[in-house]
Amino acid sequence: MAHALKEVFYEKPKQALGAHPEDARVSLSYLSIAFIALFIGGVLGLLQGLERAGLMQLPPWLNYYQVLTAHGILLVIVFTTTFTIGYQFANLSHSLGGLLPKVRKLAWTGLVLMVIGVALVTTTIVMGDASVLYTFYPPLAASPFFYIGLVFLVLGIWACCFGVFINYRHWRKNHPGEPAPLLAFFAMGVFTLWFFASLGVTVEVLTLIPWTLGWKETVNVLVARTLFWSFGHTLVNIWYLVATSAWYAIVPKIIGGKHFNEKLIRLVVILLVVLNIPGGFHHQIIDPGISLSIKFLHVFMSLSIAVPSLMTAFAMFHVFERTGRQKGGRGLLGWLKKLPWGDVRFLAPMIAMISFIPGGAGGIINGSNQLNQVIHNTMWVVGHFHITVGVSVVLTFFGICYWLVPYLSKRTLTKKMNKVGVIQTIIWTVGMAIMAGSMHIAGLLGDPRRTSYTTYKDHPDALSWIPYEYIFAAGATLLLVGVIIQVYAVFHMMFLSPKGVTEFPAAEPVADAAPAPLWTERWGLWVVLLLMVVAMAYVVPIVDMIVHAPPGSPPIRTW
Amino acid sequence: MHRLEETWLTVSAGILIIFMFIVGYQTFAMGMGPPSNKETIDPQKVEETAPFDHPGVFKVGENKYEVVMTMEAFSFNPDDITVPKGAEVEFVLTTKDVVHGFQVAGTNINAMVTPGHIQRISQTFDEPGEYLILCNEYCGVAHQLMSTTITVN
């Protein structure tokens, strides 16, 4: 008895006591902001869907492109960022035995900076001074406060990045010769990528501020686009890395199995960190001013991400099959039946993973030279990222909520709430399938993205797209229902669910597994490799864009 | 690593390499690369700079046409153009203000037109009809109205 107590208090305090209350407060605050942003962004999404199909007219004080800008920034930046920080800091706190007080302070600083940033950005959008969409391509020039808000957002993210680096380093120093826990390793990958991804866009924003203030007459449009996409697409892969952290290190525990070979998991993380940043160039495949050979190099760099993704697919299905067979599943596919399909904590991330198969295939199309030209800036692209971000990433995030929120709030996931989650997952999946599916088809027929309702003077081609737009709107309606259920579930689990202890479902290795190799901990080397890959990808084209630059563009407001 | 894992990885990397060979062959040997013209222009002096001081449709050879076109929020110049059936048309494009996208629905014509750059893209129009030309990059409050046509007869 005495021994057992000693073990509980000294060796497994986390399992016994649950989340550190102060760390839980950090994570819950970030998650609250995330789900408020999801709610507002979701409502705006439905408004867009209805307006786009011509089913509803927005009031004169609200413009489609304002709605689109806010929808993009609230969901693609604010929701994903704040969710990621809340979730990753909980992982870090759990696996490293609590956050350091100064790291907690950095996390709070980050939160304050981000709130200021979001307030500035949304105010300028609401005032109608920043209808420049999520990509804010110059020479469209928003109010300077829009860009200043973005700077605050980046500073907030950096505060969190430094927090992670400091805590990780501290743990490694106190545990010489030990590799860090797997979830902490993932967090290190996520925030390393985030820090380096944000450098390019920070340079861009810092050149746009004096330009919108009138201190600088013109700006190099092509360089700005390139710097934006060095961030814009890396962000996509940051979400993806966050989602894979749950696939590899949480889901196996939920289905009652063990995680995959840790060496391979770490290799996937390292590859995603090293190879990722050049991926953004494929957004510029049909831009002028960039040579065909540079574009070809970037097709290769974009598609190289497929290799770690295919490794992930292999590993996850291996874990599913092994666990299913241990539970008595027989035959070629009998193990599938043994998986806990009725458990939202499994169902949601599982559908997320499955949707990554069509999502990834679409990505290969978008990333390759000639095929990109067929679908560039059509609704196809919108369909693509609603499958990848909207399902592969977001449904994983939703699934995480059903254990993370009760764990943090010291409550339990009731059977009823699990059922709500399962229904939410089904509504979400159906909504996305019909919306993204019809978007893909409309895009192939030529329907452009980022355009409000139009028939182009009743041109027959444009009229043939309208029926698909009705289907977008139907899908968007289901999705808003999904958003409302999810936001309800999250806040219910935060404040109203019955009190109790929820376990943190961190997966463990198989019994005879070798320890993770220490060479994977050479983060300095991974950063050097990352910078080398970035240099290979960007030095030649950016120097070319600057040396052969045309006269720049002055700020222009066309809305 | 297990045998199966190694096979899977080799096949994945192999597919990527084969894919790159096909894309590369199409780009460099068959001339199917995406529009990537590198000529530049002063975006504030488009109207004074040749050839954009005289936008229009020009016959340059046996059923070959050059369309010199400027784009600005929210119009194309020239607009509602006509070419004969089977014409090989090269569009020479630039913008006077913000970024625009040049797309002809029902064809593979799709190119970004960024200020300071001259974009070129070609297409042979074998099927007669009235094709819809539209701007596919958000360019301002009336972006959805920015369209014109090219009639092939």
XYZ file of C-alpha atoms in Angstrom:
712
model
C 0.000 0.000 0.000
C 2.719 2.405 1.051
C 4.632 1.473 -2.047
C 1.631 1.981 -4.269
C 0.969 5.407 -2.786
C 4.579 6.359 -3.230
C 4.395 5.368 -6.849
C 1.275 7.429 -7.360
C 2.641 10.555 -5.733
C 6.220 10.517 -6.842
C 6.317 8.724 -10.106
C 2.965 9.234 -11.699
C 1.643 12.463 -10.265
C 0.210 13.466 -13.619
C -1.893 10.374 -13.965
C -3.134 10.715 -10.398
C -3.854 14.414 -10.307
C -4.643 15.175 -13.920
C -3.773 18.441 -15.576
C -1.851 21.085 -13.637
C -4.612 23.653 -12.944
C -2.587 26.639 -14.108
C -1.539 24.872 -17.307
C -5.117 23.779 -17.869
C -6.213 27.406 -17.642
C -3.764 28.350 -20.417
C -5.044 25.620 -22.702
C -8.716 26.208 -21.933
C -8.357 29.930 -22.654
C -6.836 29.249 -26.060
C -9.497 26.643 -26.816
C -12.274 29.067 -25.854
C -10.978 31.655 -28.312
C -10.667 28.943 -30.949
C -14.293 27.889 -30.675
C -15.652 31.436 -30.541
C -13.709 32.088 -33.762
C -15.092 28.861 -35.239
C -18.626 29.946 -34.472
C -18.299 33.400 -36.046
C -16.298 32.058 -38.989
C -18.884 29.306 -39.512
C -21.797 31.752 -39.592
C -19.898 33.855 -42.146
C -19.264 30.691 -44.153
C -22.972 30.012 -44.479
C -23.669 33.651 -45.466
C -21.119 33.236 -48.233
C -22.555 29.946 -49.403
C -26.027 31.456 -49.668
C -24.860 34.666 -51.346
C -22.646 32.814 -53.798
C -25.550 30.711 -55.026
C -27.753 33.797 -55.394
C -30.131 32.502 -52.695
C -29.656 35.517 -50.471
C -28.580 39.113 -50.844
C -26.264 40.569 -48.211
C -27.371 43.891 -46.685
C -25.748 46.983 -48.207
C -23.469 47.477 -45.191
C -21.986 44.008 -45.538
C -20.021 43.041 -48.619
C -19.322 39.484 -49.855
C -15.574 40.112 -49.932
C -15.611 41.476 -46.381
C -17.350 38.286 -45.281
C -14.868 36.198 -47.251
C -11.871 37.990 -45.723
C -13.225 37.528 -42.203
C -14.192 33.873 -42.821
C -10.675 33.130 -44.071
C -8.794 34.905 -41.318
C -11.016 33.710 -38.452
C -10.914 30.061 -39.491
C -7.647 29.623 -41.306
C -5.554 31.724 -38.923
C -7.349 32.337 -35.644
C -9.197 29.033 -35.109
C -6.374 26.752 -36.193
C -3.673 28.728 -34.384
C -5.415 29.046 -31.047
C -6.599 25.417 -31.130
C -3.095 24.233 -31.931
C -1.553 26.211 -29.102
C -4.165 25.062 -26.583
C -3.731 21.423 -27.598
C 0.051 21.438 -27.988
C 0.626 23.177 -24.651
C -1.576 20.546 -22.975
C 0.527 17.838 -24.617
C 3.681 19.535 -23.460
C 2.417 20.004 -19.920
C 1.332 16.368 -19.736
C 4.432 14.810 -21.232
C 7.078 17.069 -19.643
C 5.454 17.119 -16.186
C 4.067 20.653 -16.258
C 4.998 23.933 -17.907
C 7.734 26.109 -16.414
C 6.345 29.283 -14.789
C 8.130 31.497 -17.332
C 6.765 29.411 -20.181
C 3.270 29.824 -18.816
C 3.924 33.557 -18.713
C 5.027 33.467 -22.353
C 1.849 31.601 -23.269
C -0.277 34.298 -21.576
C 1.766 37.025 -23.277
C 1.130 35.278 -26.578
C -2.586 35.186 -25.860
C -2.745 38.911 -25.103
C -0.729 39.781 -28.231
C -2.963 37.609 -30.393
C -6.156 39.094 -28.960
C -4.846 42.595 -29.748
C -3.889 41.425 -33.234
C -7.250 39.793 -33.927
C -9.091 42.864 -32.596
C -7.155 45.181 -34.945
C -7.569 42.889 -37.941
C -11.293 42.249 -37.462
C -12.024 45.915 -36.755
C -10.435 46.968 -40.048
C -12.376 44.248 -41.870
C -15.689 45.250 -40.261
C -15.024 48.913 -41.077
C -14.613 47.862 -44.705
C -10.977 48.964 -44.757
C -9.455 45.558 -45.337
C -11.423 43.637 -47.980
C -8.185 42.106 -49.228
C -8.923 38.442 -48.445
C -6.725 36.101 -46.437
C -3.877 36.445 -48.953
C -3.818 40.308 -48.970
C -1.937 40.378 -52.293
C -0.492 43.823 -52.962
C -1.064 46.224 -54.641
C -4.464 45.829 -52.948
C -3.779 47.986 -49.897
C -5.727 47.641 -46.661
C -5.646 50.024 -43.734
C -2.186 50.015 -42.037
C -3.888 48.749 -38.868
C -4.748 45.503 -40.660
C -1.058 44.755 -41.177
C -0.143 46.000 -37.691
C -2.720 43.547 -36.342
C -1.026 40.771 -38.287
C 2.300 41.729 -36.701
C 0.740 41.304 -33.249
C -0.583 37.897 -34.282
C 2.885 36.811 -35.381
C 4.460 38.145 -32.183
C 1.927 36.147 -30.178
C 2.839 32.994 -32.069
C 6.537 33.666 -31.503
C 5.986 34.047 -27.755
C 4.463 30.552 -27.777
C 7.280 29.194 -29.960
C 9.915 30.441 -27.518
C 7.909 28.979 -24.652
C 8.004 25.554 -26.261
C 11.708 25.783 -27.063
C 12.576 26.829 -23.495
C 10.507 24.090 -21.855
C 11.848 21.429 -24.193
C 15.452 22.456 -23.643
C 14.941 22.536 -19.891
C 13.553 18.997 -19.888
C 16.346 17.667 -22.092
C 18.980 19.262 -19.801
C 17.447 17.591 -16.761
C 17.140 14.222 -18.487
C 20.544 13.677 -20.089
C 20.704 10.752 -22.484
C 16.915 10.463 -22.739
C 14.916 11.282 -25.831
C 12.003 13.621 -25.119
C 8.507 12.104 -24.891
C 6.855 11.620 -28.277
C 4.167 14.299 -27.872
C 6.777 16.848 -26.828
C 8.812 15.894 -29.900
C 5.777 16.634 -32.059
C 5.296 19.992 -30.311
C 8.924 20.868 -31.017
C 8.374 20.055 -34.712
C 5.176 22.107 -34.892
C 6.645 25.233 -33.304
C 9.990 25.021 -35.119
C 8.108 24.930 -38.389
C 5.879 27.763 -37.240
C 8.753 30.010 -36.325
C 10.554 29.570 -39.640
C 7.345 29.647 -41.669
C 6.402 33.029 -40.228
C 9.706 34.737 -41.098
C 8.876 35.310 -44.786
C 5.416 36.730 -44.204
C 6.770 38.932 -41.415
C 9.241 40.497 -43.841
C 6.358 40.984 -46.295
C 4.079 42.635 -43.732
C 6.876 44.873 -42.477
C 7.433 46.165 -46.023
C 3.704 46.680 -46.566
C 3.220 48.828 -43.437
C 5.442 51.770 -44.552
C 3.963 51.374 -48.052
C 0.367 51.764 -46.841
C 1.431 54.641 -44.597
C 2.819 56.427 -47.646
C 6.443 56.413 -46.453
C 7.444 54.162 -49.315
C 6.011 54.685 -52.790
C 5.954 51.252 -54.343
C 6.250 47.584 -53.521
C 7.589 44.540 -55.416
C 4.418 42.533 -56.020
C 6.029 39.254 -56.996
C 8.408 39.164 -54.027
C 5.471 39.869 -51.711
C 3.474 36.977 -53.197
C 6.421 34.639 -52.851
C 7.052 35.605 -49.220
C 3.359 35.169 -48.486
C 3.225 31.646 -49.875
C 6.400 30.585 -48.092
C 4.168 31.031 -45.045
C 0.729 30.332 -46.505
C 1.330 26.769 -47.507
C 3.630 25.909 -44.620
C 0.738 26.822 -42.344
C -1.230 24.036 -44.031
C 1.494 21.584 -43.149
C 1.680 22.869 -39.585
C -1.988 21.918 -39.150
C -1.249 18.609 -40.761
C 1.639 17.967 -38.359
C -0.618 18.856 -35.430
C -3.249 16.414 -36.697
C -0.671 13.649 -37.212
C 0.473 14.096 -33.604
C -2.974 12.881 -32.567
C -3.065 10.138 -35.220
C 0.279 8.673 -34.169
C 0.382 9.320 -30.438
C -3.252 9.456 -29.227
C -5.509 7.385 -31.499
C -3.669 4.058 -30.845
C -4.387 4.448 -27.131
C -8.059 5.195 -27.761
C -8.499 1.992 -29.761
C -6.674 0.029 -27.063
C -3.455 -0.513 -28.981
C 0.160 0.642 -28.981
C 1.780 3.278 -31.153
C 3.937 2.571 -34.191
C 7.731 2.278 -34.199
C 8.897 5.558 -32.665
C 11.936 5.869 -34.897
C 9.720 6.047 -37.978
C 7.317 8.497 -36.341
C 10.193 10.806 -35.489
C 11.576 10.471 -38.994
C 8.196 11.599 -40.383
C 8.228 14.642 -38.074
C 11.773 15.546 -39.107
C 10.976 15.169 -42.820
C 7.882 17.348 -42.506
C 9.888 20.032 -40.714
C 12.817 19.973 -43.129
C 10.944 19.667 -46.437
C 7.958 21.860 -45.831
C 8.580 25.530 -46.443
C 9.303 25.388 -50.221
C 5.913 23.715 -50.759
C 4.232 27.103 -51.075
C 5.618 27.886 -54.504
C 3.022 25.747 -56.264
C 0.520 28.516 -55.524
C 2.481 30.529 -58.105
C 2.721 27.935 -60.861
C 0.927 30.168 -63.384
C 2.553 33.443 -62.275
C 4.661 35.408 -64.755
C 8.236 36.314 -63.867
C 9.276 32.858 -62.598
C 11.098 30.532 -64.994
C 9.865 27.079 -65.947
C 12.932 25.394 -64.433
C 12.340 27.026 -61.038
C 8.698 25.980 -61.193
C 9.706 22.421 -62.037
C 12.070 22.303 -59.050
C 9.193 23.435 -56.886
C 6.825 20.808 -58.213
C 9.346 18.279 -56.918
C 9.727 20.081 -53.596
C 5.951 20.313 -53.108
C 5.374 16.689 -53.940
C 8.197 15.385 -51.753
C 5.776 15.890 -48.858
C 3.850 12.930 -50.279
C 6.577 10.550 -49.040
C 6.176 11.181 -45.278
C 2.398 11.236 -45.822
C 2.464 7.794 -47.412
C 4.639 6.613 -44.502
C 1.943 7.882 -42.147
C -0.777 6.033 -44.049
C 1.225 2.822 -43.795
C 1.928 3.240 -40.087
C -1.632 4.079 -39.118
C -3.214 1.184 -40.970
C -0.580 -1.111 -39.495
C -1.591 0.014 -35.996
C -5.301 -0.429 -36.793
C -4.810 -3.907 -38.184
C -2.545 -5.037 -35.332
C -4.983 -3.784 -32.711
C -8.044 -5.175 -34.489
C -6.422 -8.608 -34.816
C -5.389 -8.630 -31.145
C -9.024 -8.075 -30.310
C -9.962 -11.152 -32.301
C -10.595 -9.713 -35.769
C -10.128 -12.418 -38.389
C -9.732 -12.649 -42.112
C -8.568 -10.010 -44.570
C -10.680 -7.152 -43.196
C -12.312 -8.601 -40.069
C -10.069 -6.415 -37.886
C -11.873 -3.324 -39.161
C -15.015 -4.428 -37.304
C -13.120 -4.567 -34.027
C -12.303 -0.862 -34.103
C -14.404 1.364 -31.788
C -16.507 3.075 -34.472
C -19.024 4.290 -31.886
C -16.363 6.243 -29.974
C -16.168 9.831 -31.281
C -12.560 10.075 -30.113
C -11.764 7.425 -32.740
C -14.469 8.024 -35.357
C -13.652 11.697 -35.961
C -9.886 11.311 -36.496
C -10.474 8.103 -38.503
C -12.730 9.903 -41.003
C -10.152 12.689 -41.008
C -7.453 10.208 -42.007
C -9.591 8.576 -44.683
C -10.417 11.964 -46.195
C -6.707 12.616 -46.500
C -6.638 10.017 -49.296
C -8.755 12.093 -51.754
C -7.347 15.267 -50.180
C -3.768 14.191 -50.845
C -4.587 13.041 -54.370
C -6.129 16.452 -55.094
C -3.016 18.054 -53.633
C -0.811 16.197 -56.105
C -2.966 17.618 -58.902
C -2.717 21.157 -57.518
C 1.018 20.833 -57.005
C 1.924 19.734 -60.519
C 2.649 22.062 -63.418
C 0.082 21.447 -66.140
C -2.744 20.140 -64.002
C -2.553 23.213 -61.807
C -3.266 25.353 -64.853
C -6.574 23.538 -65.338
C -7.880 24.182 -61.842
C -5.976 27.267 -60.646
C -8.286 29.762 -58.878
C -11.376 27.685 -59.629
C -13.809 26.276 -57.075
C -11.822 23.021 -57.284
C -9.215 24.594 -54.999
C -11.880 25.614 -52.491
C -13.218 22.051 -52.536
C -9.687 20.771 -52.035
C -8.935 22.761 -48.926
C -12.328 22.107 -47.409
C -11.511 18.398 -47.627
C -7.949 18.721 -46.342
C -8.249 21.477 -43.753
C -11.974 21.178 -43.201
C -11.969 17.417 -42.693
C -8.472 15.920 -42.307
C -7.368 18.628 -39.904
C -10.528 20.045 -38.376
C -12.276 16.732 -37.762
C -9.131 15.537 -35.993
C -9.254 18.712 -33.882
C -12.938 18.073 -33.109
C -12.156 14.481 -32.099
C -9.376 15.698 -29.804
C -11.858 17.956 -27.970
C -13.820 14.982 -26.604
C -10.961 13.882 -24.371
C -8.857 17.049 -24.122
C -11.550 19.417 -22.865
C -12.889 17.117 -20.079
C -9.308 16.231 -19.126
C -8.468 19.919 -18.724
C -11.717 20.898 -17.006
C -11.595 17.831 -14.710
C -14.898 16.556 -15.997
C -15.946 13.426 -17.860
C -17.147 12.540 -21.314
C -20.657 11.182 -20.823
C -22.248 8.552 -23.071
C -24.726 11.180 -24.168
C -21.982 13.643 -25.110
C -20.193 10.881 -27.018
C -23.385 10.368 -29.000
C -23.614 14.110 -29.685
C -20.038 13.886 -30.967
C -20.816 10.943 -33.241
C -23.829 12.780 -34.697
C -21.726 15.929 -35.133
C -19.057 13.916 -36.957
C -21.615 12.409 -39.325
C -23.242 15.787 -40.078
C -19.829 17.303 -40.686
C -18.733 14.484 -42.962
C -21.907 14.561 -45.044
C -21.863 18.383 -45.226
C -18.269 18.493 -46.375
C -18.690 15.608 -48.791
C -21.511 17.298 -50.669
C -20.043 20.795 -50.465
C -16.447 19.924 -51.343
C -17.539 17.297 -53.858
C -19.695 19.740 -55.820
C -16.966 22.394 -55.561
C -14.485 20.022 -57.193
C -16.855 19.355 -60.102
C -17.847 23.025 -60.563
C -14.161 23.950 -60.526
C -13.347 21.483 -63.271
C -16.114 23.100 -65.327
C -14.434 26.489 -64.816
C -16.396 28.094 -61.952
C -13.957 30.625 -60.420
C -13.319 30.921 -56.690
C -13.365 34.139 -54.611
C -16.215 35.591 -56.663
C -19.600 36.624 -55.357
C -22.852 35.673 -57.093
C -22.615 36.301 -60.826
C -23.957 34.930 -64.080
C -21.458 36.859 -66.231
C -24.232 38.506 -68.271
C -26.091 35.187 -68.388
C -23.348 33.389 -70.269
C -24.447 29.735 -70.699
C -21.217 28.376 -69.133
C -21.720 30.496 -66.029
C -25.392 29.509 -65.802
C -24.379 25.834 -65.897
C -22.392 26.343 -62.671
C -25.346 27.643 -60.655
C -26.909 24.235 -59.792
C -23.595 23.191 -58.220
C -23.610 26.425 -56.225
C -26.982 25.410 -54.760
C -25.292 22.225 -53.569
C -22.459 24.295 -51.986
C -25.123 26.211 -50.086
C -26.847 23.011 -48.919
C -23.507 21.653 -47.693
C -22.693 24.941 -45.968
C -26.032 24.791 -44.131
C -25.257 21.322 -42.754
C -21.794 22.525 -41.789
C -23.173 25.411 -39.754
C -25.373 22.915 -37.899
C -22.159 20.937 -37.287
C -20.366 24.047 -36.014
C -23.192 24.842 -33.582
C -23.209 21.295 -32.175
C -19.432 21.270 -31.813
C -19.273 24.662 -30.091
C -22.068 23.539 -27.743
C -20.208 20.288 -26.984
C -16.916 22.040 -26.254
C -18.400 24.604 -23.870
C -20.615 21.973 -22.239
C -17.576 19.813 -21.536
C -15.738 22.879 -20.281
C -18.355 24.079 -17.783
C -21.324 21.733 -17.390
C -20.377 18.054 -17.818
C -20.213 15.969 -14.610
C -17.023 16.372 -12.594
C -14.586 13.506 -12.640
C -11.236 12.294 -13.872
C -10.534 11.916 -17.569
C -7.391 10.128 -18.597
C -4.912 11.723 -20.983
C -4.784 9.075 -23.725
C -1.085 9.131 -24.622
C -0.205 5.955 -26.530
C 2.671 3.751 -25.411
C 5.126 1.702 -27.452
C 4.811 -2.086 -27.856
C 6.359 -4.107 -25.026
C 9.660 -5.017 -26.696
C 10.161 -1.687 -28.510
C 13.648 -0.207 -28.718
C 13.947 3.291 -27.208
C 13.724 6.185 -29.656
C 17.156 6.873 -31.127
C 18.896 9.898 -29.620
C 20.084 11.203 -32.983
C 16.520 12.302 -33.667
C 16.979 14.957 -30.960
C 19.518 16.950 -32.986
C 17.188 19.898 -33.534
C 20.088 22.207 -34.416
C 20.896 19.965 -37.351
C 17.265 19.764 -38.483
C 17.073 23.556 -38.467
C 20.264 23.791 -40.534
C 18.823 21.306 -43.036
C 15.541 23.252 -43.093
C 17.422 26.457 -43.852
C 19.453 24.715 -46.561
C 16.281 23.465 -48.258
C 14.743 26.941 -47.992
C 17.923 28.452 -49.494
C 17.882 25.957 -52.374
C 14.271 26.787 -53.060
C 14.184 30.547 -52.625
C 17.574 32.218 -53.089
C 17.696 31.968 -56.893
C 14.081 33.012 -57.639
C 13.968 35.828 -55.074
C 17.299 37.283 -56.193
C 16.022 37.053 -59.767
C 12.765 38.812 -58.814
C 14.690 41.623 -57.133
C 17.434 42.055 -59.730
C 15.028 41.901 -62.680
C 12.266 43.716 -60.871
C 9.911 45.929 -62.866
C 9.075 49.343 -61.357
C 6.953 48.661 -58.279
C 3.280 49.256 -57.619
C 1.681 52.001 -55.524
C -1.064 51.110 -53.018
C -4.489 50.678 -54.663
C -7.953 50.396 -53.133
C -10.544 48.872 -55.460
C -13.370 48.239 -53.008
C 12.509 -1.800 -40.536
C 10.247 -4.513 -41.820
C 10.378 -5.814 -45.365
C 6.851 -4.585 -46.065
C 7.717 -1.085 -44.807
C 10.777 -0.926 -47.057
C 8.762 -2.027 -50.071
C 6.092 0.576 -49.373
C 8.659 3.359 -49.064
C 10.490 2.303 -52.209
C 7.252 2.213 -54.163
C 6.195 5.662 -52.832
C 9.511 7.257 -53.746
C 9.486 5.422 -57.090
C 6.044 6.764 -58.007
C 7.222 10.281 -57.193
C 10.253 9.913 -59.466
C 8.211 8.481 -62.356
C 5.696 11.303 -61.892
C 8.471 13.905 -62.077
C 9.781 12.372 -65.312
C 6.339 12.642 -66.906
C 5.766 16.213 -65.704
C 9.281 17.176 -66.812
C 8.866 15.596 -70.253
C 5.579 17.407 -70.795
C 7.029 20.707 -69.613
C 10.345 20.766 -71.419
C 9.981 18.399 -74.387
C 6.337 18.956 -75.320
C 6.174 22.672 -74.470
C 3.222 22.197 -72.134
C 4.720 24.248 -69.303
C 2.550 26.723 -67.425
C 2.571 30.416 -68.504
C 5.848 31.860 -67.192
C 6.743 34.855 -69.334
C 9.515 37.056 -67.930
C 9.119 40.408 -69.752
C 8.470 43.386 -67.486
C 6.776 46.790 -67.823
C 6.231 49.876 -65.663
C 2.756 49.214 -64.198
C 2.087 52.959 -63.926
C 2.920 53.634 -67.584
C 1.085 50.805 -69.338
C -0.814 53.093 -71.709
C 2.403 54.744 -72.900
C 4.338 51.526 -73.415
C 4.299 49.437 -76.614
C 2.508 47.203 -77.421
C -0.087 48.171 -74.811
C -0.450 51.702 -76.175
C -2.502 50.028 -78.947
C -4.438 47.111 -77.490
C -6.340 45.001 -80.007
C -6.486 41.862 -82.108
C -3.695 41.618 -84.698
C -3.218 39.092 -87.451
C 0.392 37.961 -87.374
C 0.401 34.983 -89.790
C -1.624 32.308 -91.549
C -4.634 32.066 -89.182
C -2.383 33.275 -86.350
C -3.483 36.119 -84.135
C -2.001 38.156 -81.341
C -4.376 39.684 -78.800
C -2.708 42.571 -76.979
C -4.882 43.129 -73.940
C -4.798 45.239 -70.799
C -6.724 44.366 -67.673
C -7.875 46.770 -65.000
C -10.529 46.793 -62.315
C -13.054 45.784 -63.713
C -12.617 45.448 -67.480
C -10.652 43.987 -70.359
C -9.388 46.096 -73.254
C -10.190 45.129 -76.017
C -13.423 43.390 -75.094
C -15.806 41.104 -77.006
C -13.212 40.018 -79.545
C -13.665 37.735 -82.538
C -11.265 35.297 -84.233
C -11.855 32.766 -87.026
C -12.255 29.049 -86.366
C -8.963 27.166 -86.045
C -7.053 30.345 -85.179
C -3.927 30.049 -83.080
C -4.197 32.952 -80.666
C -1.472 34.314 -78.415
C -2.735 36.555 -75.637
C -0.252 39.210 -74.503
C -1.493 40.509 -71.180
C -0.700 43.041 -68.528
C -2.534 44.880 -65.764
C -2.817 48.600 -65.075
C -3.605 48.207 -61.383
C -3.951 45.140 -59.126
C -3.399 41.416 -59.734
C -5.922 39.842 -62.111
C -6.447 36.308 -63.341
C -7.076 35.529 -67.010
C -9.274 32.482 -67.565
C -11.218 31.320 -70.606
C -13.904 28.896 -69.473
C -13.917 25.618 -71.361
C -10.218 25.856 -72.294
C -6.951 25.405 -70.415
C -6.218 29.141 -70.616
C -5.517 30.188 -67.054
C -2.796 32.680 -66.146
C -2.052 35.175 -63.421
C -1.481 38.732 -64.587
C 0.556 40.639 -62.013
C 1.454 44.346 -62.197
C 4.866 44.974 -63.709
C 4.846 41.764 -65.734
C 3.750 40.839 -69.245
C 2.096 37.434 -69.385
C 1.742 35.369 -72.565
C -0.480 32.353 -73.183
C -1.546 30.614 -76.405
C -4.509 28.548 -77.512
C -5.805 27.163 -80.781
C -9.575 27.569 -81.004
C -10.883 24.613 -83.045
C -14.482 24.717 -81.836
C -16.671 27.660 -82.823
C -18.650 29.391 -80.112
C -18.769 32.312 -77.729
C -16.202 31.656 -75.000
C -16.420 33.353 -71.625
C -13.306 35.252 -70.530
C -13.293 36.059 -66.839
C -11.013 37.435 -64.150
C -10.339 34.689 -61.619
C -8.302 36.601 -59.043
C -10.147 38.812 -56.576
C -9.552 42.388 -57.727
C -12.104 44.515 -55.863
C -15.735 45.207 -55.186
C -17.002 44.478 -58.709
C -14.658 41.564 -59.390
C -17.624 39.302 -60.149
C -18.582 41.556 -63.086
C -15.166 41.461 -64.752
C -15.753 39.365 -67.842
C -15.877 39.539 -71.623
C -16.100 37.100 -74.523
C -14.078 35.734 -77.405
C -16.192 34.621 -80.323
C -14.838 31.949 -82.647
C -16.633 31.611 -85.996
